[in-house]
Coordinates of C-alpha atoms and ligand atoms in Angstrom, one line a residue:
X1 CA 67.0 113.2 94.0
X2 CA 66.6 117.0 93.2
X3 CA 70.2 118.7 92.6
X4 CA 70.1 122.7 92.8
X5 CA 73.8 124.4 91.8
X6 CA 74.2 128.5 92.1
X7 CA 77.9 128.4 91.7
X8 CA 79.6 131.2 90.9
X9 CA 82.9 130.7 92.8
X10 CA 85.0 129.5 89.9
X11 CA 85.9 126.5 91.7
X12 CA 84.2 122.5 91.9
X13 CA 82.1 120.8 89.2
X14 CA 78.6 119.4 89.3
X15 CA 80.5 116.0 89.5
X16 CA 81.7 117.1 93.2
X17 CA 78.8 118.5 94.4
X18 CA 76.4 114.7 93.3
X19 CA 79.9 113.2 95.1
X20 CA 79.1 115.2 98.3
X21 CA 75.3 114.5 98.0
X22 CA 75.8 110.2 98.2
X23 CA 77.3 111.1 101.5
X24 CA 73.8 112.2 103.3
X25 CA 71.8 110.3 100.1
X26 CA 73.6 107.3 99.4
X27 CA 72.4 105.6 96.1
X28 CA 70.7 108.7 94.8
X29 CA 71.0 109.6 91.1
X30 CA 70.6 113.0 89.8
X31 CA 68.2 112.7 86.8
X32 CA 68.2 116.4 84.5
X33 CA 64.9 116.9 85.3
X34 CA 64.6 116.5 89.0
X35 CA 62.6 113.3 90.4
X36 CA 59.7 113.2 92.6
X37 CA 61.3 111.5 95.4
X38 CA 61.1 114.5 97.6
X39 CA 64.8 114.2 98.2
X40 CA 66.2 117.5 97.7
X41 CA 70.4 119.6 98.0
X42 CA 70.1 123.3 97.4
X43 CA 74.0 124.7 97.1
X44 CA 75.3 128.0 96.8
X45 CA 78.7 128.8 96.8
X46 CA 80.5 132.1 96.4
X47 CA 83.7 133.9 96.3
X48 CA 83.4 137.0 98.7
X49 CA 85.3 140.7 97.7
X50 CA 87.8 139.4 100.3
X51 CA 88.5 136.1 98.2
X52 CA 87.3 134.3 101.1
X53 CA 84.9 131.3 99.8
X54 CA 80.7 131.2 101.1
X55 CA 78.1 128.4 101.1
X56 CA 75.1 127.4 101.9
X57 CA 73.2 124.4 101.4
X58 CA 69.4 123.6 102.2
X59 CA 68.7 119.6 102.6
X60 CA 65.4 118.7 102.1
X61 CA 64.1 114.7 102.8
X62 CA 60.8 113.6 104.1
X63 CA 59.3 116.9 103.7
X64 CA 61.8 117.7 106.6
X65 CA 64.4 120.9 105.8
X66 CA 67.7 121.9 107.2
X67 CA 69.9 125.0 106.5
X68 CA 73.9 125.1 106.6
X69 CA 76.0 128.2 106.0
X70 CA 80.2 128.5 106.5
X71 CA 82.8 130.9 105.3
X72 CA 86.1 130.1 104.7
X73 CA 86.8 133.9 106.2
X74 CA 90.2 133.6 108.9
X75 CA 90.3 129.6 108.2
X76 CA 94.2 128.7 108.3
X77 CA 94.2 124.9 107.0
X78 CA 96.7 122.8 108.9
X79 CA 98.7 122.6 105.5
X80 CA 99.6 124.2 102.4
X81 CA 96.1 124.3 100.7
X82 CA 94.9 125.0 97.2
X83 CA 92.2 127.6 95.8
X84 CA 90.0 124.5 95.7
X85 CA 89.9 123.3 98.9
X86 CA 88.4 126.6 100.6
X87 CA 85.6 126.6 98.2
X88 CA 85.6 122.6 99.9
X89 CA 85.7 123.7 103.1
X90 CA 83.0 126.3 102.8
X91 CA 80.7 124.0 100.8
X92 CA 81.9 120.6 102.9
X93 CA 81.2 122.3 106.3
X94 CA 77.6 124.5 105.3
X95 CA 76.4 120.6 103.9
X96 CA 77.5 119.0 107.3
X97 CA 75.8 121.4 109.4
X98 CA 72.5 121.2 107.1
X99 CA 73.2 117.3 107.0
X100 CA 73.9 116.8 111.0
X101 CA 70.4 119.1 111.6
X102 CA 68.7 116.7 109.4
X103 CA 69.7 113.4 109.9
X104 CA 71.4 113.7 113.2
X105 CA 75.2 112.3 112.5
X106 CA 77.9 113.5 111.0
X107 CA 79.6 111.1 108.5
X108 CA 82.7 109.9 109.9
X109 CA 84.7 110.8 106.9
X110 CA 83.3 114.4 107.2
X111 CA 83.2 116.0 103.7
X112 CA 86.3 114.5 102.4
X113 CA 84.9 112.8 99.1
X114 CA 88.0 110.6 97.3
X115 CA 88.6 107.2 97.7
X116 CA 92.1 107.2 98.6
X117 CA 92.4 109.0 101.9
X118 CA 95.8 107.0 102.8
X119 CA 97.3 108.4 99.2
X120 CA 96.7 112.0 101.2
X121 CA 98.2 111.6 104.1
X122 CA 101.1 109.7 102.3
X123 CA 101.3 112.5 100.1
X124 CA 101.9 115.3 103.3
X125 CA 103.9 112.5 105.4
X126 CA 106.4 112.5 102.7
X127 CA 106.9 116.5 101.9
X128 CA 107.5 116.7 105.5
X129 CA 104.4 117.3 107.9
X130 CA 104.6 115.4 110.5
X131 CA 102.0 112.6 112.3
X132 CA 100.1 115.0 114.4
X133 CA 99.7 117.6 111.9
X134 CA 98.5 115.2 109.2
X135 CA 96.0 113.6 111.6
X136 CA 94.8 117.2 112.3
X137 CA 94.6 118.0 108.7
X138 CA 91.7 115.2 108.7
X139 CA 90.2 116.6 111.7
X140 CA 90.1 120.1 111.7
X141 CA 90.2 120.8 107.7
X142 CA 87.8 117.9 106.4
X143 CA 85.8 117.2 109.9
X144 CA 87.1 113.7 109.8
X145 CA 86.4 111.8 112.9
X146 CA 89.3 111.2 115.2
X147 CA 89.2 107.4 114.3
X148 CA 89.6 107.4 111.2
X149 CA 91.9 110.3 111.2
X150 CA 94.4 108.3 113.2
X151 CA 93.2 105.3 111.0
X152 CA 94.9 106.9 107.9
X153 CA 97.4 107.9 109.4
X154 CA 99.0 105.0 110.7
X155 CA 97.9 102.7 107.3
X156 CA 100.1 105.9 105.2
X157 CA 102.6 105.3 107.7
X158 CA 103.0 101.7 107.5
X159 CA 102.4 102.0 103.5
X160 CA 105.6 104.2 103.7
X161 CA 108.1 102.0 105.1
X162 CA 106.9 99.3 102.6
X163 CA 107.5 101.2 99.6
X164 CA 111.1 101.7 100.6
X165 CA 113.3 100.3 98.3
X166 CA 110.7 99.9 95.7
X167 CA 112.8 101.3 93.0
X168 CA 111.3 102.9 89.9
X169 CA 111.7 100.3 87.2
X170 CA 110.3 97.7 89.2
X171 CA 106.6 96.5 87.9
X172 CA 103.5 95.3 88.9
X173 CA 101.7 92.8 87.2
X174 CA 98.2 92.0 86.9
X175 CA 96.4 88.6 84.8
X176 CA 92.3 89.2 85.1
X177 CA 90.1 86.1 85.2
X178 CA 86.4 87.3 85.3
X179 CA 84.5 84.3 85.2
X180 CA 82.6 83.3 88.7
X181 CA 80.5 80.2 89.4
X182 CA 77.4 82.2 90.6
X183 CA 77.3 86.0 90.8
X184 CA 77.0 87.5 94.7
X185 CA 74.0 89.7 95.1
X186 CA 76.1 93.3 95.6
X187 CA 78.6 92.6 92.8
X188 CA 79.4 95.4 90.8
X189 CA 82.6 93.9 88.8
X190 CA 82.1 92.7 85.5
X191 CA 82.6 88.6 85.9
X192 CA 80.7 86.4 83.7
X193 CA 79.0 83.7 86.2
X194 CA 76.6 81.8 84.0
X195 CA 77.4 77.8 82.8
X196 CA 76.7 79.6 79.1
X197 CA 79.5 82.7 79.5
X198 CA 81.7 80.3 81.3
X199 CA 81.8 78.5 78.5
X200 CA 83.8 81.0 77.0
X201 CA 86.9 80.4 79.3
X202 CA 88.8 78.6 77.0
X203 CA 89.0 81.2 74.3
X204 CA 89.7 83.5 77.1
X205 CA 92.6 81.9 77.8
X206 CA 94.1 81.3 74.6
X207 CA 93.9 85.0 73.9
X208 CA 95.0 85.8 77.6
X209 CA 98.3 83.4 76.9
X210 CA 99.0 85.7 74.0
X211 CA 99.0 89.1 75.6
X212 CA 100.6 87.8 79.0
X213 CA 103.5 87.0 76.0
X214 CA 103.4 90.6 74.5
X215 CA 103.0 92.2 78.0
X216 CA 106.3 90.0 78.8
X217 CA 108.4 91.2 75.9
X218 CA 107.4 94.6 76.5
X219 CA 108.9 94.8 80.1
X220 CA 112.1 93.0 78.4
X221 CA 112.2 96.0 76.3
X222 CA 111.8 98.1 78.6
X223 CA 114.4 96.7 81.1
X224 CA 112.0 96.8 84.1
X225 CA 111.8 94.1 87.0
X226 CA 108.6 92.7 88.2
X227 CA 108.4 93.0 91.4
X228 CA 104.8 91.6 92.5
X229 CA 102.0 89.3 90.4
X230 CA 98.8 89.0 91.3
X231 CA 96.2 87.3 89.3
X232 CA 92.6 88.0 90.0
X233 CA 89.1 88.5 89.2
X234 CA 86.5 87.0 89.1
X235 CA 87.8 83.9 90.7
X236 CA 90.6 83.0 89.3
X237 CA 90.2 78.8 90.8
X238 CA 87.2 78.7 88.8
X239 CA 89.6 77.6 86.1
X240 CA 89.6 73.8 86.0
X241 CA 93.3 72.0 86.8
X242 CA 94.7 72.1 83.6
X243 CA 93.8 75.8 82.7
X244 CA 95.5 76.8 85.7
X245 CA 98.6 74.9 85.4
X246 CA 98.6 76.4 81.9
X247 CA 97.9 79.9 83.1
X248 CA 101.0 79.7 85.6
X249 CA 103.0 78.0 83.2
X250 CA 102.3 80.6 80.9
X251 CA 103.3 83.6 83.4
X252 CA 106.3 81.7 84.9
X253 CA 107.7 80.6 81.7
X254 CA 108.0 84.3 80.3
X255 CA 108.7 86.2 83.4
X256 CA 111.9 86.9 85.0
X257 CA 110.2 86.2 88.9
X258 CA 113.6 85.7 90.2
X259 CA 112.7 89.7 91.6
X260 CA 109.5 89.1 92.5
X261 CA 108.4 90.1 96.0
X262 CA 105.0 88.5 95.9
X263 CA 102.9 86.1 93.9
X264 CA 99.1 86.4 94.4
X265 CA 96.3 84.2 93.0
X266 CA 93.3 85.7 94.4
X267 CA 91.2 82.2 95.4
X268 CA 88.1 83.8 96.9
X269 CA 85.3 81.7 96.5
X270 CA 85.9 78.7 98.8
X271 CA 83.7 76.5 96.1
X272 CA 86.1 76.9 93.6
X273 CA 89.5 75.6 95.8
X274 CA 90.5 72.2 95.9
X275 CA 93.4 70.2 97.2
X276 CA 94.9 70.1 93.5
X277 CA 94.1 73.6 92.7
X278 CA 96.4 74.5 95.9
X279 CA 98.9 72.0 94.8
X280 CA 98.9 73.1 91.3
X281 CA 99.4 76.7 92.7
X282 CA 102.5 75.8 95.4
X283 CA 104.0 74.3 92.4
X284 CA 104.5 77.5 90.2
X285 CA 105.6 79.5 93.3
X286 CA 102.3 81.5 94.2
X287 CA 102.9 82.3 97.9
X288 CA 99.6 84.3 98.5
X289 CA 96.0 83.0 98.0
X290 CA 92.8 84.6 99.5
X291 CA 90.3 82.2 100.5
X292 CA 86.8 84.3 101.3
X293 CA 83.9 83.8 103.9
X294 CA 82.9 87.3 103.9
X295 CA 80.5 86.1 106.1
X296 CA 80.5 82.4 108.3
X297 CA 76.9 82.6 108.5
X298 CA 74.8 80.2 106.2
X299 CA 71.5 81.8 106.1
X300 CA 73.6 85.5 105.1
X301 CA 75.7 83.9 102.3
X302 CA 72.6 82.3 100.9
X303 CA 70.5 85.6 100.6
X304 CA 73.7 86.9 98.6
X305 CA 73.7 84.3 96.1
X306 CA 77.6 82.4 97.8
X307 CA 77.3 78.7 96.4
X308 CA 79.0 77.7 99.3
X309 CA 78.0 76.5 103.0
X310 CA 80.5 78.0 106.0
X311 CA 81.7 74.7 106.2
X312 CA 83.3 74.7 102.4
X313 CA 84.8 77.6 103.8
X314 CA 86.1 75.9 106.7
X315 CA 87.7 73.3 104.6
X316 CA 89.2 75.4 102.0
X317 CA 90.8 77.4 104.8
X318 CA 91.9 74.4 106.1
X319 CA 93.7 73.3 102.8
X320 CA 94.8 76.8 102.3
X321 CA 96.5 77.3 105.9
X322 CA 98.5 73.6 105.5
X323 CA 99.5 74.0 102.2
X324 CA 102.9 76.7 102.6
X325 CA 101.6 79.7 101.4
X326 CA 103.6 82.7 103.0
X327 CA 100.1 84.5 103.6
X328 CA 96.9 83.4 103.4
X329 CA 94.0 86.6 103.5
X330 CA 90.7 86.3 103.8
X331 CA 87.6 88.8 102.8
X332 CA 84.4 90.0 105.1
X333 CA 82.1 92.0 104.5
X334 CA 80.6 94.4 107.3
X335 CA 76.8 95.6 106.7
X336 CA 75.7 92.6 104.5
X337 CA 71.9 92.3 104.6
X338 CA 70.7 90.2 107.4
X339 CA 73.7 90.1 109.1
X340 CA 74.4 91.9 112.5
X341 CA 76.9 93.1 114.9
X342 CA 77.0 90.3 117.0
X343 CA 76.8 88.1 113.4
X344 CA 80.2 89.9 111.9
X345 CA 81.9 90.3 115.1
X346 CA 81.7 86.0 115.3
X347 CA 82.7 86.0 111.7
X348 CA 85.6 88.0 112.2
X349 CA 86.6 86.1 115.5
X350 CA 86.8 82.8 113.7
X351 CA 88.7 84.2 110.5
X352 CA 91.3 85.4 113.4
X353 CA 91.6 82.2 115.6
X354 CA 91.8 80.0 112.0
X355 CA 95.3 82.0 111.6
X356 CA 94.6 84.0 108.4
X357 CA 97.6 86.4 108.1
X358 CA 96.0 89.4 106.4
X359 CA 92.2 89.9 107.0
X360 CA 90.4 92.5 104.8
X361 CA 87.6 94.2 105.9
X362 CA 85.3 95.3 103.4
X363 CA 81.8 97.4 103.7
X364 CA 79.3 96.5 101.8
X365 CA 78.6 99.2 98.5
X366 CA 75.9 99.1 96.9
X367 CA 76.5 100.0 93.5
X368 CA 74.4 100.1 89.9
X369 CA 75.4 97.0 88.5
X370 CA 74.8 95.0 91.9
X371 CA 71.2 92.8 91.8
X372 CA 70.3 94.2 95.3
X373 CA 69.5 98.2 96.0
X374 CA 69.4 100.4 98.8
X375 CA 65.8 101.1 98.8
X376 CA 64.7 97.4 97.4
X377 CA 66.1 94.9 100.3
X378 CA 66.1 97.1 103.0
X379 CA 69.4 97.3 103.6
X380 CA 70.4 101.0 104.1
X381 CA 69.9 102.5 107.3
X382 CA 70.3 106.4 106.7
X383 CA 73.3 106.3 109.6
X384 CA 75.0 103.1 108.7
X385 CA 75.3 102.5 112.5
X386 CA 75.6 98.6 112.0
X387 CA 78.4 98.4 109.5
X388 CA 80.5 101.3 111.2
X389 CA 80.1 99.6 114.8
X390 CA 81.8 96.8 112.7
X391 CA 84.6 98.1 111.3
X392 CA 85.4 100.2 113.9
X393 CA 85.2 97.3 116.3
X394 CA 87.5 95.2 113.4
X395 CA 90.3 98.1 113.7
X396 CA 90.3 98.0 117.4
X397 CA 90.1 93.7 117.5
X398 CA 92.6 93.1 114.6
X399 CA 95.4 95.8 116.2
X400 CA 94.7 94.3 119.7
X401 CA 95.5 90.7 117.8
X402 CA 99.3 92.1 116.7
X403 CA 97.6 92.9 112.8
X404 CA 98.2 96.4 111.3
X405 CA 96.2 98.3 108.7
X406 CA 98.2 98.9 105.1
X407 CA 95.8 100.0 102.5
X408 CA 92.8 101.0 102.7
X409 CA 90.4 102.6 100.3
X410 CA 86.7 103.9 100.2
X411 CA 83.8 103.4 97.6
X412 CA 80.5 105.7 96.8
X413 CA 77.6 104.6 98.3
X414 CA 78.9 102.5 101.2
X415 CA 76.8 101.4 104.0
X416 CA 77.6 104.2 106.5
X417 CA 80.4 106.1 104.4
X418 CA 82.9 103.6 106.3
X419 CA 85.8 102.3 104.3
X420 CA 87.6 98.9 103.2
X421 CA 90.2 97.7 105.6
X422 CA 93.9 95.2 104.8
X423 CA 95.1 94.4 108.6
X424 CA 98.1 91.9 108.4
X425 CA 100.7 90.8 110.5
X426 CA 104.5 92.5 109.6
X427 CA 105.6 91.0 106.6
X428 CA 102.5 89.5 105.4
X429 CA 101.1 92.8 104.0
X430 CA 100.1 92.7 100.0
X431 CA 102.6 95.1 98.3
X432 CA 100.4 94.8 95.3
X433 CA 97.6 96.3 96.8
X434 CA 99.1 99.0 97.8
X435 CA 100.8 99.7 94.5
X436 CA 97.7 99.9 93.0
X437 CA 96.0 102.1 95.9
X438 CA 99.2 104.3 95.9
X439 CA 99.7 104.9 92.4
X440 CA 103.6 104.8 92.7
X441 CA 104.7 102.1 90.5
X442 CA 103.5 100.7 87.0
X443 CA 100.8 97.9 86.9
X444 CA 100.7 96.0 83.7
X445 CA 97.3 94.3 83.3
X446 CA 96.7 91.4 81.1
X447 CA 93.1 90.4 80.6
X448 CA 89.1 91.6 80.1
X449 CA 88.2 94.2 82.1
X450 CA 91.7 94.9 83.6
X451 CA 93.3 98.3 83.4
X452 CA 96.9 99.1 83.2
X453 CA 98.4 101.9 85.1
X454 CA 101.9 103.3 83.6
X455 CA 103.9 105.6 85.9
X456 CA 106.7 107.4 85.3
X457 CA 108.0 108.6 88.1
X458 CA 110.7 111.2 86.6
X459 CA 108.3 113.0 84.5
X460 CA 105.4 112.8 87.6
X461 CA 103.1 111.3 85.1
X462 CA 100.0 108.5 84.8
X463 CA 98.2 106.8 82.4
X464 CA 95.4 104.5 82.2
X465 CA 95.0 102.3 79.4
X466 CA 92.0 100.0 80.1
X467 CA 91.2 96.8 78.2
X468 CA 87.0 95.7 77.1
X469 CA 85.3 94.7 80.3
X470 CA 83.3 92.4 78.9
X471 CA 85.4 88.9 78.1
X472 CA 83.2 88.6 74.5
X473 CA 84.5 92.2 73.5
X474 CA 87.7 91.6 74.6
X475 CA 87.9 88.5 72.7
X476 CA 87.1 90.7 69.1
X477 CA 89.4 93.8 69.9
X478 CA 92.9 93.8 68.2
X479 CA 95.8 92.7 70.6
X480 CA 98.9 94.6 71.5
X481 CA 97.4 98.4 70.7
X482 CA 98.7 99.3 74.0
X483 CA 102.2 99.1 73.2
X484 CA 102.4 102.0 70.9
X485 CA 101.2 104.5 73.9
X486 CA 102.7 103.0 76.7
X487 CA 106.6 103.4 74.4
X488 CA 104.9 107.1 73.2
X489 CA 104.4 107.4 77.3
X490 CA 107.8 106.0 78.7
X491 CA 109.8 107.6 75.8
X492 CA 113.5 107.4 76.4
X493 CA 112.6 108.0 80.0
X494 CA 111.9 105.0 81.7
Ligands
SF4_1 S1 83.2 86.3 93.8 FE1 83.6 88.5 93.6 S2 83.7 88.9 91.4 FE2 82.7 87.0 91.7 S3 80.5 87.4 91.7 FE3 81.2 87.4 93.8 S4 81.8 89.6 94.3 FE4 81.6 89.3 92.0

């Protein structure tokens, strides 16, 4: 689409204003020299004598035109607020008027644009606001719907208590197996799925063996604890009996455990579990697998290239429920093509009444590297009405059922700007996940693709150091380089 920026406010980069765009244009890209899709954002954003902040936006689409204007003149924000976010608000709130003229809805997110509205709210809950004022902050600053106001709300709330007595010190730890046995249609991760690329597992795991042995001395080093493991993907069960048992052997043999909290092998794809996969698995200790439908209907997983029937699912589950594993999640996906309300609602129903502890709700993103598109398969419907009935109607069933939401993230480019859901019972939350979601402890990752996240909590600090995505490239690139800038990171003060 066509991108025009007048912004002379000293605040916000081109980068936030494409950001704010997906929200009304999902899928769009922003090409230097304009496109001829008739898809048009005019924005112009000012700082006024007063230092009060300006905007107006013009939306063009279908040879339709809507205006939106807002200043940020006598706005008092519900809590402390930065420079940045009145040039936001005037910006967020000119693009929702010119949006709701245009289209007719208002996204239920408003114009709040990160992924990690939870880390937010977390972020105010724990200086001191309380509930109400946080939810309003979503409401009344960001023009977040009520629902999911309250939604992240509660999930920062319940993400609170589980982070107490999660000491600083105490690691995460993430193995990355990115091999598949076919690739889904709206996959965006980088996980080889072809007989040929497979092929390569092996090698993988050789050199995976030999960093999960650095990564292990490291922590000695450092004297931290690891407190959660999650191994994951890919599909980590596409490994064959043996290279599992090796890869558990491998991470149970040079990790002190005896701290662990959690130990996660992310199953997924219910063509890849057997009986002695989930024996092999009990064995080492992993007390969390995922065994993923994302949809129980046949004709929907075939259009997104699953292997498996519902009923492999069905007896995966089976295996998986039986077997002793302290939780057992399972993955759906709301807004897939050719699925429906009625179609997720039964989905969802069944994953319930099976007695899955932790049920993630996903909606369905549509991103570059994914074989289907927006505009190709019919799949987008400019208000996203289907997959938002869903996941709304998801919160509502799950908390009704006894589950509670704990993490929860969004993605660009979701069907109907709705978000990704973890409901579980108490207790069978995944600390992991929200370790990683939260940012407030260390993640080493082992592993193509993976990306470890040091925190150091004294000094307020992060770093990302990411491996190769692709498994070949990872395979060439020197081992162990890591080390030098994670000890230059931590310093004396671990
Ligand atoms: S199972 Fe997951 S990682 Fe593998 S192809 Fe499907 S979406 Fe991608």
């Amino acid at each position: 689409m066509n991108i025009f920026i007048d912004n002379t406010s000293g605040q916000l980069n081109d980068y936030y204003f494409q950001t704010l765009c997906l929200l009304y244009f999902p899928g769009e890209k922003f090409p230097p020299n304009g496109d001829d899709s008739g898809k048009k954002a005019e924005f112009t954003v000012r700082q006024e004598q007063d230092g009060s902040y300006s905007a107006r936006v013009i939306l063009t689409d279908g040879g339709r035109t809507a205006k939106g204007e807002f200043c940020t003149r006598g706005f008092v924000p519900q809590v402390d607020a930065k420079t940045e976010f009145y040039a936001q608000l005037a910006l967020g709130r000119a693009y929702l008027e010119a949006g709701q003229k245009l289209f007719g809805f208002t996204p239920p997110w408003g114009f709040l644009t990160g992924l990690r509205p939870v880390k937010r709210a977390r972020f105010y809950l724990t200086r001191g606001y309380d509930e109400e004022t946080v939810r309003q902050m979503f409401i009344r600053d960001y023009c977040v719907s009520e629902q999911k106001a309250a939604l992240s709300v509660e999930t920062a709330s319940l993400e609170t208590k589980m982070l107490e007595g999660y000491k600083y010190g105490t690691v995460g730890l993430y193995v990355s197996i990115p091999f598949c046995p076919t690739r889904c249609e709206y996959c965006s991760f980088i996980s080889y799925a072809t007989k040929r690329l497979n092929s390569m597992i092996p090698d993988y795991l050789v050199r995976l063996h030999s960093e999960i042995v650095l990564t292990s001395q490291f922590i000695k080093e450092m004297g931290f604890t690891v407190g959660a493991v999650y191994i994951g993907g890919g599909t980590p069960t596409v490994l064959d009996d043996n290279q599992l048992s090796g890869l558990l052997h491998t991470i149970t043999t040079n990790f002190d455990l005896s701290h662990c909290r959690e130990f996660t092998c992310e199953s997924g794809r219910p063509d890849t579990i057997t009986p002695s996969k989930i024996k092999i698995m009990r064995s080492y200790g992993v007390d969390r697998i995922s065994v993923n439908p994302q949809t129980i209907h046949a004709d929907v997983l075939a259009r997104m290239g699953r292997l498996h029937s519902p009923e492999m699912f069905y007896a995966a589950a089976e295996e998986a429920l039986t077997a002793g594993f302290k939780c057992v999640n399972s993955d759906l996906i709301a807004g897939l093509p050719g699925d429906s309300f009625d179609g997720f609602c039964e989905s969802l129903h069944k994953v319930k009444e099976m007695g899955f502890g932790n049920i993630t709700v996903h909606t369905l993103s549509v991103k570059n590297a994914a074989s289907i598109r927006f505009d190709e398969s019919n799949v987008y419907d400019p208000e996203g009405t289907r997959a938002r009935r869903c996941v709304e109607y998801a919160n509502r069933y799950l908390k009704d059922g006894g589950m509670r939401p704990y993490y929860l993230y969004r993605q660009k480019n979701t069907v109907g700007n709705a978000e990704n859901t973890g409901y579980a019972y108490p207790g069978l939350e995944n600390l992991y996940n929200v370790l990683m979601m939260e940012e407030v402890s260390t993640v080493f990752a082992c592993g193509a693709g993976s990306i470890t996240k040091l925190v150091n909590e004294p000094m307020n600090d992060i770093l990302r150091i990411a491996f190769p995505k692709y498994p070949y490239e990872y395979l060439e690139t020197e081992q162990g380089t890591w080390q030098a800038d994670a000890r230059a990171f931590f310093g004396a003060n671990k």
